[in-house]
């Protein structure tokens, strides 16, 4: 993003005024549209608010913008063209669409991270650069001369990647499948999106865990689904709750993250897994199994997926490389009955015309390479190491103020704050202190829970990050 | 896909039975689900129908499948597990979703192309391998050591790619914009999808060209939009029609493909462009300008986009690399007011969590490289060459039976068939003859129109392909 040049002859306010005039004339801010507040623009450009005030008054004097107390600063309507013209009421369009925007908290987190690169990031649910096999991937890209024709991909995804996944899923997840039963998706996210859009209809009732990553996805509400909660304890959801929900609401589908659940870290108990599949088959209820974390099991023996115990085809299995290799590959997969795969592949063609062949090819090479096993072992070791750093810091900085259960896999630690605290005040104070996290309410829980992702931040920042968080918490509850 | 081994000791029918049993046990065909018809499976595996009949009877004798005359062959329900279990009624889910499947014609075309690689392809609207800069792209990938961290991308898309586009759009399309006004999308397709999902609501009326690529996208109906037609003549749509539609239906948005329109090839007349923008600004009506083909102008001087004449920000501009470089990169872009870009970027995060950084990085390198200009010149020359081959073949093979206007850019030729003919019969006969095309009804026109894509097929196949088409047409109208 453009920043004023402090070395330049031209005063800062003048540079800012010129840049704004350029962006207005380019249509970034059409006539009548609202400009950033003086405070916000000052933050974005890293200048004093007084400088922005000068720049705005400059533009006002030129008749390019107009300010009304209360309604902020807007681009003038009648400056452009002699006869009055009507710019579309973009605000109405932006607010009018049927698809819901992301949660305010998530947009706030994204905005804060984009603005201040120095924030210690416990919020982004992904691996840090130190945990991704970037060098291995880079090497594979250089070794493999790219020769395929770069046309539209097969609607189900790049065939060599699906073939590589047949072996990977059999070896690492004990899932026996065929390439024709696999759909390659843009991470687990797109699998969930396709399922909610194409297999369910507005008004349908679905059961999701509480807390759950699903609550952070307005896509469920956008699809008009009715969400019902399955409380998660240390051993996951209780199968009998599912039968009760079904009786009461005729739920149409079940969304489960059985291994190192996001955010709670819970591991579904083996006994409950059997019962869960029993109940599902008894009710003819489809299970969507989201399984992004299982290969991170710190003890090195990943729990088996429900899919590997599914004898009658009730499970739609979702996995991806995002949490075990690199989220930037955008490579995920779904294993499902062919009729389902076929339907979702067809719908996805309409949405984005399929994925680029290039990252799929890289992913196929990676999965077939000798890099996988050593990478996964290194990943487990480093994740456990970072988890321990986080727990040590929490115990040191916040004795008696928080409780948590040590996760045995995954990227997150789920933490309850004992004293009464408001999510939004704590988040804002933490950002001021230079650290950011994901408030529990994002995942559907009450105020006073926090999800710490320990995989993203650098090891050396974890301790200092928690110190900042502790300061923020103390000043919030004081 | 698996094929029986003709060299093997084991008889073909036995191999097929074993493969089916494996796929059934893996859940590709759950209990109760329908198996492919004998004819269809025989086609897929390239064996005689009698062989499949034997394989099915083998599985029937094992109680794995059951056939009922009329209702086809299904996987047995009670073979799996002692107590009767209920597999989810996948059929109901697949049919139940609110998002509509692709048109039957398009699915038929995809299926035929996947089954028979020898079909001469006038249907796929993309460049052939001979027209894509595969070698240049490959070279760029090898030259540029990949070092970035492979995390989630910026919601608006890879910053260096947006920066490269600012220069590209200014130089080639006379569009002045900033990286903050650009959203990178998975081709134009995703731009259209995001607009219909996020800026419009069910019941909204929109105007689209007739014929138009938009009719091939059930996403418009999936979004619950009411579509109204703007007839396209050789000079594009008539601005006065828009005013009439607005008065009558209060249309909320206008979808236009002004340069070498898909499928008609029409070029919107300069006078009409001015009027169109006048009408739009008078009504405060947003215009979605889809501009994938303009840089293919055979005379080397691409027509200006509406966006370059848009002084008040009524145009959402959509472009991509799909039709000018490689569809497999899945790199497209939208230029729009910041509030719109921000909203769509946020929604896209929910759908697929953004695009992979890798192809975006390749695209950025390509756009900044010295390859672009020579590639575009070569592309124009070769497209015109292939168009001429197509027209010569049509004139030679079908004198008096068809009419068309020679397109001055783009990948397609739009052709009217003079004698009465049924789209579906012609398509099936053409497939039998070994050639495939896109029926005009896919684009909303009446029966008797054909879209020939001349960019995809190899030059040497164009003549023979049209000969096959001519044979198909003659035997259909006879």
mmCIF file of N, CA, C and O in Angstrom, chain A residues 194-202 204 223 225 252-253 343-344 347, chain B residues 90-101 222:
data_model
loop_
_atom_site.group_PDB
_atom_site.id
_atom_site.type_symbol
_atom_site.label_atom_id
_atom_site.label_comp_id
_atom_site.label_asym_id
_atom_site.label_seq_id
_atom_site.Cartn_x
_atom_site.Cartn_y
_atom_site.Cartn_z
ATOM 1 N N UNK A 194 -19.004 -26.237 -0.308
ATOM 2 C CA UNK A 194 -19.746 -27.002 -1.320
ATOM 3 C C UNK A 194 -20.839 -27.847 -0.676
ATOM 4 O O UNK A 194 -21.953 -27.939 -1.188
ATOM 5 N N UNK A 195 -20.525 -28.444 0.471
ATOM 6 C CA UNK A 195 -21.520 -29.283 1.157
ATOM 7 C C UNK A 195 -22.716 -28.441 1.590
ATOM 8 O O UNK A 195 -23.865 -28.781 1.326
ATOM 9 N N UNK A 196 -22.433 -27.283 2.227
ATOM 10 C CA UNK A 196 -23.552 -26.468 2.722
ATOM 11 C C UNK A 196 -24.372 -25.892 1.566
ATOM 12 O O UNK A 196 -25.577 -25.712 1.691
ATOM 13 N N UNK A 197 -23.726 -25.630 0.436
ATOM 14 C CA UNK A 197 -24.431 -25.027 -0.693
ATOM 15 C C UNK A 197 -25.194 -26.047 -1.530
ATOM 16 O O UNK A 197 -26.260 -25.740 -2.050
ATOM 17 N N UNK A 198 -24.632 -27.236 -1.666
ATOM 18 C CA UNK A 198 -25.133 -28.165 -2.689
ATOM 19 C C UNK A 198 -25.865 -29.379 -2.139
ATOM 20 O O UNK A 198 -26.625 -30.010 -2.856
ATOM 21 N N UNK A 199 -25.620 -29.747 -0.888
ATOM 22 C CA UNK A 199 -26.256 -30.954 -0.350
ATOM 23 C C UNK A 199 -27.354 -30.613 0.651
ATOM 24 O O UNK A 199 -28.080 -31.495 1.104
ATOM 25 N N UNK A 200 -27.429 -29.341 1.033
ATOM 26 C CA UNK A 200 -28.428 -28.924 2.020
ATOM 27 C C UNK A 200 -29.243 -27.773 1.452
ATOM 28 O O UNK A 200 -28.795 -27.076 0.542
ATOM 29 N N UNK A 201 -30.439 -27.597 1.978
ATOM 30 C CA UNK A 201 -31.321 -26.536 1.487
ATOM 31 C C UNK A 201 -31.703 -25.622 2.651
ATOM 32 O O UNK A 201 -31.647 -26.037 3.814
ATOM 33 N N UNK A 202 -32.079 -24.363 2.346
ATOM 34 C CA UNK A 202 -32.480 -23.452 3.418
ATOM 35 C C UNK A 202 -33.534 -24.090 4.318
ATOM 36 O O UNK A 202 -34.451 -24.754 3.825
ATOM 37 N N UNK A 204 -32.930 -26.502 6.449
ATOM 38 C CA UNK A 204 -32.428 -27.781 6.957
ATOM 39 C C UNK A 204 -31.734 -27.588 8.305
ATOM 40 O O UNK A 204 -31.058 -26.581 8.527
ATOM 41 N N UNK A 223 -26.418 -20.104 4.004
ATOM 42 C CA UNK A 223 -27.141 -21.193 3.328
ATOM 43 C C UNK A 223 -28.515 -21.425 3.964
ATOM 44 O O UNK A 223 -29.249 -22.312 3.540
ATOM 45 N N UNK A 225 -29.207 -22.524 6.956
ATOM 46 C CA UNK A 225 -29.280 -23.735 7.786
ATOM 47 C C UNK A 225 -29.606 -23.377 9.232
ATOM 48 O O UNK A 225 -29.241 -22.311 9.711
ATOM 49 N N UNK A 252 -30.319 -33.072 9.493
ATOM 50 C CA UNK A 252 -30.049 -33.652 8.180
ATOM 51 C C UNK A 252 -28.592 -34.054 8.027
ATOM 52 O O UNK A 252 -28.242 -34.812 7.124
ATOM 53 N N UNK A 253 -27.711 -33.472 8.852
ATOM 54 C CA UNK A 253 -26.287 -33.740 8.693
ATOM 55 C C UNK A 253 -25.557 -33.397 9.975
ATOM 56 O O UNK A 253 -26.018 -32.573 10.763
ATOM 57 N N UNK A 343 -21.579 -34.443 -8.057
ATOM 58 C CA UNK A 343 -22.451 -33.270 -7.891
ATOM 59 C C UNK A 343 -21.637 -32.043 -7.458
ATOM 60 O O UNK A 343 -21.807 -30.949 -7.985
ATOM 61 N N UNK A 344 -20.733 -32.245 -6.490
ATOM 62 C CA UNK A 344 -19.971 -31.113 -5.962
ATOM 63 C C UNK A 344 -18.948 -30.619 -6.987
ATOM 64 O O UNK A 344 -18.707 -29.409 -7.110
ATOM 65 N N UNK A 347 -20.791 -28.427 -9.387
ATOM 66 C CA UNK A 347 -21.124 -27.114 -8.818
ATOM 67 C C UNK A 347 -19.876 -26.237 -8.740
ATOM 68 O O UNK A 347 -19.911 -25.044 -9.063
ATOM 69 N N UNK B 90 -28.207 -40.656 -0.239
ATOM 70 C CA UNK B 90 -27.374 -39.664 -0.924
ATOM 71 C C UNK B 90 -28.094 -39.041 -2.103
ATOM 72 O O UNK B 90 -27.927 -37.860 -2.404
ATOM 73 N N UNK B 91 -28.902 -39.855 -2.749
ATOM 74 C CA UNK B 91 -29.629 -39.316 -3.903
ATOM 75 C C UNK B 91 -30.432 -38.076 -3.503
ATOM 76 O O UNK B 91 -30.405 -37.048 -4.177
ATOM 77 N N UNK B 92 -31.113 -38.192 -2.340
ATOM 78 C CA UNK B 92 -31.949 -37.077 -1.898
ATOM 79 C C UNK B 92 -31.078 -35.842 -1.633
ATOM 80 O O UNK B 92 -31.427 -34.725 -2.003
ATOM 81 N N UNK B 93 -29.918 -36.056 -1.011
ATOM 82 C CA UNK B 93 -29.028 -34.914 -0.722
ATOM 83 C C UNK B 93 -28.521 -34.284 -2.012
ATOM 84 O O UNK B 93 -28.507 -33.063 -2.172
ATOM 85 N N UNK B 94 -28.120 -35.149 -2.946
ATOM 86 C CA UNK B 94 -27.542 -34.647 -4.192
ATOM 87 C C UNK B 94 -28.571 -33.834 -4.976
ATOM 88 O O UNK B 94 -28.269 -32.826 -5.592
ATOM 89 N N UNK B 95 -29.839 -34.268 -4.883
ATOM 90 C CA UNK B 95 -30.896 -33.553 -5.604
ATOM 91 C C UNK B 95 -31.424 -32.364 -4.812
ATOM 92 O O UNK B 95 -32.044 -31.459 -5.362
ATOM 93 N N UNK B 96 -31.176 -32.369 -3.481
ATOM 94 C CA UNK B 96 -31.859 -31.433 -2.595
ATOM 95 C C UNK B 96 -31.225 -30.065 -2.469
ATOM 96 O O UNK B 96 -31.884 -29.118 -2.070
ATOM 97 N N UNK B 97 -29.939 -29.948 -2.815
ATOM 98 C CA UNK B 97 -29.233 -28.692 -2.576
ATOM 99 C C UNK B 97 -29.855 -27.532 -3.321
ATOM 100 O O UNK B 97 -30.517 -27.711 -4.336
ATOM 101 N N UNK B 98 -29.635 -26.313 -2.796
ATOM 102 C CA UNK B 98 -30.254 -25.144 -3.424
ATOM 103 C C UNK B 98 -29.463 -24.694 -4.646
ATOM 104 O O UNK B 98 -29.985 -24.019 -5.519
ATOM 105 N N UNK B 99 -28.209 -25.087 -4.730
ATOM 106 C CA UNK B 99 -27.366 -24.661 -5.857
ATOM 107 C C UNK B 99 -27.610 -25.581 -7.050
ATOM 108 O O UNK B 99 -27.526 -26.800 -6.925
ATOM 109 N N UNK B 100 -27.936 -25.004 -8.206
ATOM 110 C CA UNK B 100 -28.349 -25.819 -9.352
ATOM 111 C C UNK B 100 -27.170 -26.461 -10.070
ATOM 112 O O UNK B 100 -26.100 -25.865 -10.163
ATOM 113 N N UNK B 101 -27.358 -27.679 -10.595
ATOM 114 C CA UNK B 101 -26.305 -28.304 -11.390
ATOM 115 C C UNK B 101 -26.146 -27.620 -12.744
ATOM 116 O O UNK B 101 -27.016 -26.847 -13.170
ATOM 117 N N UNK B 222 -29.459 -19.999 -9.492
ATOM 118 C CA UNK B 222 -29.205 -20.451 -8.121
ATOM 119 C C UNK B 222 -29.312 -19.281 -7.153
ATOM 120 O O UNK B 222 -29.757 -19.433 -6.023
#
